[in-house]
Amino acid sequence: MPAENSKKSNNAVATRWIYDPKVRGILFQVLAVACVAWMLFYFVSNAMHNMESRGIATGFSFLQHRASFGIVQTLISYSEDDTYGRAFVIGLLNTLLVSGIGIILATVLGFLIGIARLSNNWLLSRAAAVYIEIFRNIPLLLQIFFWYFCVLRALPGPRQSIDIANAFFLNVRGLYIPAPIAEPGFGIVAIAFVIAIVGVFFLSQWAKKRKNLTGQPFPVFFSSLGLLVGLPLVVFLIAGMPLHWELPALKGFNFRGGLTVIPELFSMVVALTIFTAASIAEIVRSGIMAVSKGQVEASHALGLKNGLTLRFVVIPQAMRVIIPPLTSQYLNLIKNSSLATAVGYPDLVSVFMGSTLNQTGQAVEIIAMTMAVYLTISIVTSVLMNIYNAKKALVER
Amino acid sequence: MVVYRDQPSLPAPASQTSIAGWLRKNLFSSVTNSVVTLALLYFLVPQIWHAIEWGLLKSDWFGDNRSQCVSGGACWVFITNRLNLFIYGFYPSSAYWRVNWVYVLTAVQVVALLYPKTPHKTILSVIFFVVYPFVVFFLLHGGAFGLPVVETNKWGGLMLTLLLGIVGTIAALPLGIVLALGRRSEMPIIRALSVVFIEFWRAVPLITVLFMASVMLPLFLSGQVNMDKLLRAMIGIILFESAYVAEVIRGGLQAIPKGQYEAAKALGLNYWKSMGLIIMPQALKLTIPSLVNTFIELFKDTSLVTIIGLFDLLSVAKAGLSDPAWLGFSTEAYTFVALVFWVFCFGMSRYSMYLEKLLHTGHKR
C-alpha cells in the first residue's frame, strides 16, 4: 500500500521537523520577538492615543521652556528664568555630588568597621558587629527620615549653633563650613599640583621598573605624598599664600559667608554613608577572611613583618574578592541617592521626575531621560570597575 | 626508696580561664587594645545608658493623649494608641478578623516552609505559591463568599508591607527562573532579550520604577483597563525584583557542574525535563540563602511605596506625625517602625545564615 506508506513517512517528516532543535530554536525566537514587538506596539499605540486624548505634548522641546521653579541648592548658577534643560543638569549634578561624597565616606567608614570587626579586641569587634546588624537591617528611607526629621530638626537655631573651633557651625538650617577663596596667583599653585601628579606617575613607573630589575624597593608612597603636598606647598609659600578661608559668621538671624551644607544634603550623606558602610564592612571582612591563613604564615615564615604581610600578601589578594561586590555597593549607593526626593534634596529624581513632570506632564520623555541617566551611570561605573578588576584579577596560567 | 605517686591534675592556670583571664585575652592583650577598650567604654556606656533610660526606664506606655507623657523619656503612648493603624492601616475594624486570618495563615505557611524537617514540603510549597495567593486575595479584598469588598486604598500598615514583600517574592520567583534560563539559553535572541531586561531593571533605582508604574503605566494601557494603584506598584516591584532573582539563580545554575547537564542529556531527557528534574532543584537549593537575602532587600525596599502615596508601615508613622494632637514624636514613631523592620530583617538574615550552614554539610567531608 504505497499511499499509506507515503503518508506514514510524511508524518515522520512532520514530526522530525518539529523535534529538530535548530528549527525549534528559530521558532521560539521568532515567537519571542513577535511577542515583544506586539507588546511594544500595544504600549506605544495606547500611549499615543492616551496622550492625544489628554492633550499632552510630545517631544523634547519642553527642555527649552522656562522652568519657573526654584531649586534650594545649585552647583552652577540657576534661576527660575532658566530652562527645564538647565534644571535637569542641576539635578544631575546634585545627584552626582551626593553620591560622590557618599561613596568616599562610605568606603572609608566601611573599611574601618570591616577591619574593626576582625579585631582581636572583643569589645571593638562586637561593637562593629552591632553596628552592622543594626544599620543593615533597617530600610534606608527610614534612616533618611530619622536623620532628617529626628536629629537635624532637633538641632538648635542659628543663634545657639553647635560651634566647633569657631569655624564649623551646625544648626537647624544646616552645616556651615569655611570656604576657600582663591586670590590672584593661586593658578600657579594649581599648576604645581598638576606637575606633582605627573611627577608621581613617572616616579611610580620608574620605581616599579627598578624593583623588577634589581629587587630594590623604593618608598613610592611617602615620596609621592611628599611630592604631592610639598611641591604645591613650596610654590604656595613662594607665591605669597594667595588663598584665604572665609569663615561663616552670624549676621542677623543667619550665618553669612562660608559654604553651607543644607540639612537635606547633610542627612542624605549621613544616611547613605552609614547604611552603605554596613554592607561594605561585611564585604571587607569576607574579603580579608577569604585570604587563606597559610598565606599569612608563609609570609611570616619568609620573615615579613605584620605590616608588610598586610600590604604585600593579604590586601592584594583580599582586594580581588572585595572589588566586584564593592562595585555593586557603589551602584546601589548611586541608585539609592534617588531617595533624596523624600526629604526634598533637589536631586535628579526630585527636580526632574518631581517638579518638571508635575508642570509639563510629559511623563514618557521625562521618565525615559531619568532612567537613561541612571543606566548610563551604572554602565560607566561597572565598566570602569571591571577594567580595574581585570587589572587586579588573578592571572592563571 | 622513692615512691612516685600520681598527683591530682592541677586546674588550668587562672590567667587563662577566669574572668580576669578572659578580660586580659580579649580586652587588654596589649597597650593599644587597652586604650581602644577604655575609649570605647567611655563613649558607648553613656550612650547606651541614655538610650535605655529614654526608651524603657523613663518612658510612658499607655493612655489616650500626649498629656499622659510626664516621665520625660519616650512617649510610647503615641504608638500604643495607634497600634491598630500600624497593624491594619485603614481597614474597617469590623473586618479585622480577615486580616488576622491572613496573618495566621501566612505565619503557619512560612514557618512550615522554613523549618527544614516539615514533611510533604512539595505539596506545601505548591499550596503556598498557587492556592495561598488566591485565598489571601479573597480574604483581604472580599467580593466572594459573602465577604464585603474592602477597597485597596484602605489597606495599609504592616499588612501592606508584608503583602508587598511576599507578593513580590512569590511572583518574582517564576519570572526570575524563566529569565535566568533565558540568559543562559543557546538561542541568541532569547539570550539578548533576557540580558537587556535584567540589566535594565538592575540599573535603575526602584523609586523611578515606582514612579513609572504610577505615572506611565496608565498611559501605556488602553482606556478600558483601569488599574488599581496598589496593583501598579506591585507590577513595578515584581518586574524589578525578578531581575535580581534571575541573577541569583543564574549564579546557582553556573555552580552546577557540567557533568550534571551531560548526565541529563545522556539519560535522554529533553531540555525542560533536564532543567526541571535535575538542574533547577540543585540550583534552587544552592541559591536559597541568597534568595533569602534578596528577599530581605526587597522587604526593606517596600518602604519606598511611601513616596508614591501608598500607606505602608512607614507612611503610617509619617502620617501620624502630622496629626496636630501628636506633634513632635518623630523619634518614637521612627524607632518603633525601625524596630519592626529590624526584627523581620534580622530574623531572616539569621535564618539565611543557618540555612547556609545546613546546606554546606553536603560539601564537607
PDB file of N, CA, C and O in Angstrom, chain A residues 39 43, chain B residues 167-168 171-172 175-176 179 197-198 200-202 204 206 209 212-213 217 232-246 298:
ATOM      1  N   MET A  39       3.835  43.607  22.140  1.00  0.00           N
ATOM      2  CA  MET A  39       3.688  44.349  23.385  1.00  0.00           C
ATOM      3  C   MET A  39       4.110  45.800  23.188  1.00  0.00           C
ATOM      4  O   MET A  39       3.419  46.720  23.632  1.00  0.00           O
ATOM      5  N   PHE A  43       1.741  49.017  23.662  1.00  0.00           N
ATOM      6  CA  PHE A  43       2.053  50.110  24.589  1.00  0.00           C
ATOM      7  C   PHE A  43       2.156  51.443  23.860  1.00  0.00           C
ATOM      8  O   PHE A  43       1.585  52.438  24.271  1.00  0.00           O
TER       9      PHE A  43
ATOM     10  N   VAL B 167       4.146  39.104  48.081  1.00  0.00           N
ATOM     11  CA  VAL B 167       3.684  39.018  46.688  1.00  0.00           C
ATOM     12  C   VAL B 167       4.865  39.230  45.744  1.00  0.00           C
ATOM     13  O   VAL B 167       5.025  38.500  44.757  1.00  0.00           O
ATOM     14  N   GLY B 168       5.697  40.223  46.063  1.00  0.00           N
ATOM     15  CA  GLY B 168       6.873  40.470  45.232  1.00  0.00           C
ATOM     16  C   GLY B 168       7.710  39.220  45.077  1.00  0.00           C
ATOM     17  O   GLY B 168       8.122  38.863  43.971  1.00  0.00           O
ATOM     18  N   ALA B 171       5.721  36.185  43.138  1.00  0.00           N
ATOM     19  CA  ALA B 171       5.541  36.378  41.704  1.00  0.00           C
ATOM     20  C   ALA B 171       6.866  36.525  40.986  1.00  0.00           C
ATOM     21  O   ALA B 171       6.982  36.161  39.816  1.00  0.00           O
ATOM     22  N   ALA B 172       7.880  37.059  41.686  1.00  0.00           N
ATOM     23  CA  ALA B 172       9.159  37.288  41.004  1.00  0.00           C
ATOM     24  C   ALA B 172       9.926  35.990  40.810  1.00  0.00           C
ATOM     25  O   ALA B 172      10.770  35.897  39.918  1.00  0.00           O
ATOM     26  N   LEU B 175       9.172  34.214  37.382  1.00  0.00           N
ATOM     27  CA  LEU B 175       9.654  35.108  36.339  1.00  0.00           C
ATOM     28  C   LEU B 175      11.186  35.121  36.327  1.00  0.00           C
ATOM     29  O   LEU B 175      11.823  35.077  35.261  1.00  0.00           O
ATOM     30  N   GLY B 176      11.769  35.150  37.517  1.00  0.00           N
ATOM     31  CA  GLY B 176      13.223  35.150  37.629  1.00  0.00           C
ATOM     32  C   GLY B 176      13.830  33.868  37.085  1.00  0.00           C
ATOM     33  O   GLY B 176      14.876  33.889  36.423  1.00  0.00           O
ATOM     34  N   LEU B 179      13.788  34.040  33.363  1.00  0.00           N
ATOM     35  CA  LEU B 179      14.806  34.971  32.880  1.00  0.00           C
ATOM     36  C   LEU B 179      16.208  34.381  32.994  1.00  0.00           C
ATOM     37  O   LEU B 179      17.039  34.541  32.097  1.00  0.00           O
ATOM     38  N   PHE B 197      16.584  42.892  29.493  1.00  0.00           N
ATOM     39  CA  PHE B 197      15.575  43.031  30.540  1.00  0.00           C
ATOM     40  C   PHE B 197      16.233  43.099  31.918  1.00  0.00           C
ATOM     41  O   PHE B 197      15.980  44.008  32.708  1.00  0.00           O
ATOM     42  N   ILE B 198      17.098  42.126  32.202  1.00  0.00           N
ATOM     43  CA  ILE B 198      17.718  42.055  33.531  1.00  0.00           C
ATOM     44  C   ILE B 198      18.558  43.294  33.799  1.00  0.00           C
ATOM     45  O   ILE B 198      18.436  43.936  34.842  1.00  0.00           O
ATOM     46  N   PHE B 200      18.489  46.197  32.451  1.00  0.00           N
ATOM     47  CA  PHE B 200      17.709  47.428  32.557  1.00  0.00           C
ATOM     48  C   PHE B 200      17.151  47.593  33.964  1.00  0.00           C
ATOM     49  O   PHE B 200      17.338  48.619  34.609  1.00  0.00           O
ATOM     50  N   TRP B 201      16.475  46.581  34.486  1.00  0.00           N
ATOM     51  CA  TRP B 201      15.841  46.728  35.791  1.00  0.00           C
ATOM     52  C   TRP B 201      16.854  46.855  36.905  1.00  0.00           C
ATOM     53  O   TRP B 201      16.585  47.452  37.934  1.00  0.00           O
ATOM     54  N   ARG B 202      18.026  46.248  36.697  1.00  0.00           N
ATOM     55  CA  ARG B 202      19.026  46.337  37.761  1.00  0.00           C
ATOM     56  C   ARG B 202      19.713  47.689  37.773  1.00  0.00           C
ATOM     57  O   ARG B 202      20.327  48.065  38.776  1.00  0.00           O
ATOM     58  N   VAL B 204      18.293  50.737  37.101  1.00  0.00           N
ATOM     59  CA  VAL B 204      17.515  51.908  37.507  1.00  0.00           C
ATOM     60  C   VAL B 204      17.090  51.766  38.964  1.00  0.00           C
ATOM     61  O   VAL B 204      16.927  50.662  39.461  1.00  0.00           O
ATOM     62  N   LEU B 206      14.727  51.760  42.254  1.00  0.00           N
ATOM     63  CA  LEU B 206      13.349  51.286  42.433  1.00  0.00           C
ATOM     64  C   LEU B 206      12.362  52.451  42.423  1.00  0.00           C
ATOM     65  O   LEU B 206      11.243  52.333  41.925  1.00  0.00           O
ATOM     66  N   VAL B 209      11.240  53.229  39.118  1.00  0.00           N
ATOM     67  CA  VAL B 209      10.326  52.176  38.669  1.00  0.00           C
ATOM     68  C   VAL B 209       8.928  52.427  39.221  1.00  0.00           C
ATOM     69  O   VAL B 209       7.928  52.312  38.514  1.00  0.00           O
ATOM     70  N   MET B 212       7.383  55.234  37.477  1.00  0.00           N
ATOM     71  CA  MET B 212       6.972  54.788  36.161  1.00  0.00           C
ATOM     72  C   MET B 212       5.653  54.037  36.268  1.00  0.00           C
ATOM     73  O   MET B 212       4.727  54.270  35.483  1.00  0.00           O
ATOM     74  N   ALA B 213       5.581  53.137  37.263  1.00  0.00           N
ATOM     75  CA  ALA B 213       4.370  52.343  37.411  1.00  0.00           C
ATOM     76  C   ALA B 213       3.173  53.225  37.720  1.00  0.00           C
ATOM     77  O   ALA B 213       2.067  52.975  37.242  1.00  0.00           O
ATOM     78  N   LEU B 217       2.456  53.856  33.496  1.00  0.00           N
ATOM     79  CA  LEU B 217       1.707  52.639  33.162  1.00  0.00           C
ATOM     80  C   LEU B 217       0.293  52.924  32.675  1.00  0.00           C
ATOM     81  O   LEU B 217      -0.148  52.341  31.682  1.00  0.00           O
ATOM     82  N   ARG B 232      -0.537  48.499  40.401  1.00  0.00           N
ATOM     83  CA  ARG B 232       0.519  49.065  39.564  1.00  0.00           C
ATOM     84  C   ARG B 232       1.856  49.035  40.289  1.00  0.00           C
ATOM     85  O   ARG B 232       2.871  48.649  39.720  1.00  0.00           O
ATOM     86  N   ALA B 233       1.829  49.428  41.562  1.00  0.00           N
ATOM     87  CA  ALA B 233       3.071  49.393  42.337  1.00  0.00           C
ATOM     88  C   ALA B 233       3.605  47.973  42.409  1.00  0.00           C
ATOM     89  O   ALA B 233       4.813  47.736  42.291  1.00  0.00           O
ATOM     90  N   MET B 234       2.682  47.016  42.593  1.00  0.00           N
ATOM     91  CA  MET B 234       3.117  45.620  42.696  1.00  0.00           C
ATOM     92  C   MET B 234       3.760  45.152  41.402  1.00  0.00           C
ATOM     93  O   MET B 234       4.776  44.448  41.423  1.00  0.00           O
ATOM     94  N   ILE B 235       3.180  45.537  40.258  1.00  0.00           N
ATOM     95  CA  ILE B 235       3.770  45.140  38.984  1.00  0.00           C
ATOM     96  C   ILE B 235       5.188  45.680  38.879  1.00  0.00           C
ATOM     97  O   ILE B 235       6.122  44.960  38.517  1.00  0.00           O
ATOM     98  N   GLY B 236       5.358  46.962  39.241  1.00  0.00           N
ATOM     99  CA  GLY B 236       6.695  47.553  39.226  1.00  0.00           C
ATOM    100  C   GLY B 236       7.658  46.770  40.099  1.00  0.00           C
ATOM    101  O   GLY B 236       8.763  46.409  39.678  1.00  0.00           O
ATOM    102  N   ILE B 237       7.224  46.473  41.329  1.00  0.00           N
ATOM    103  CA  ILE B 237       8.093  45.762  42.272  1.00  0.00           C
ATOM    104  C   ILE B 237       8.444  44.375  41.735  1.00  0.00           C
ATOM    105  O   ILE B 237       9.592  43.934  41.809  1.00  0.00           O
ATOM    106  N   ILE B 238       7.443  43.685  41.156  1.00  0.00           N
ATOM    107  CA  ILE B 238       7.685  42.321  40.670  1.00  0.00           C
ATOM    108  C   ILE B 238       8.691  42.332  39.527  1.00  0.00           C
ATOM    109  O   ILE B 238       9.641  41.538  39.509  1.00  0.00           O
ATOM    110  N   LEU B 239       8.510  43.251  38.558  1.00  0.00           N
ATOM    111  CA  LEU B 239       9.443  43.304  37.434  1.00  0.00           C
ATOM    112  C   LEU B 239      10.862  43.601  37.932  1.00  0.00           C
ATOM    113  O   LEU B 239      11.837  42.969  37.517  1.00  0.00           O
ATOM    114  N   PHE B 240      10.954  44.586  38.847  1.00  0.00           N
ATOM    115  CA  PHE B 240      12.241  44.974  39.402  1.00  0.00           C
ATOM    116  C   PHE B 240      12.901  43.793  40.115  1.00  0.00           C
ATOM    117  O   PHE B 240      14.057  43.462  39.888  1.00  0.00           O
ATOM    118  N   GLU B 241      12.103  43.132  40.952  1.00  0.00           N
ATOM    119  CA  GLU B 241      12.635  42.053  41.778  1.00  0.00           C
ATOM    120  C   GLU B 241      13.036  40.853  40.921  1.00  0.00           C
ATOM    121  O   GLU B 241      14.013  40.172  41.219  1.00  0.00           O
ATOM    122  N   SER B 242      12.268  40.598  39.848  1.00  0.00           N
ATOM    123  CA  SER B 242      12.553  39.398  39.052  1.00  0.00           C
ATOM    124  C   SER B 242      13.955  39.466  38.453  1.00  0.00           C
ATOM    125  O   SER B 242      14.622  38.437  38.300  1.00  0.00           O
ATOM    126  N   ALA B 243      14.420  40.686  38.122  1.00  0.00           N
ATOM    127  CA  ALA B 243      15.766  40.804  37.561  1.00  0.00           C
ATOM    128  C   ALA B 243      16.808  40.371  38.588  1.00  0.00           C
ATOM    129  O   ALA B 243      17.769  39.664  38.258  1.00  0.00           O
ATOM    130  N   TYR B 244      16.613  40.781  39.848  1.00  0.00           N
ATOM    131  CA  TYR B 244      17.567  40.390  40.898  1.00  0.00           C
ATOM    132  C   TYR B 244      17.513  38.893  41.141  1.00  0.00           C
ATOM    133  O   TYR B 244      18.544  38.231  41.274  1.00  0.00           O
ATOM    134  N   VAL B 245      16.273  38.349  41.204  1.00  0.00           N
ATOM    135  CA  VAL B 245      16.118  36.906  41.415  1.00  0.00           C
ATOM    136  C   VAL B 245      16.808  36.148  40.279  1.00  0.00           C
ATOM    137  O   VAL B 245      17.506  35.159  40.500  1.00  0.00           O
ATOM    138  N   ALA B 246      16.633  36.654  39.038  1.00  0.00           N
ATOM    139  CA  ALA B 246      17.241  35.986  37.889  1.00  0.00           C
ATOM    140  C   ALA B 246      18.751  35.904  38.045  1.00  0.00           C
ATOM    141  O   ALA B 246      19.361  34.861  37.768  1.00  0.00           O
ATOM    142  N   LEU B 298      14.356  43.327  49.318  1.00  0.00           N
ATOM    143  CA  LEU B 298      13.038  43.725  48.811  1.00  0.00           C
ATOM    144  C   LEU B 298      12.154  44.217  49.944  1.00  0.00           C
ATOM    145  O   LEU B 298      11.480  45.231  49.836  1.00  0.00           O
TER     146      LEU B 298
END
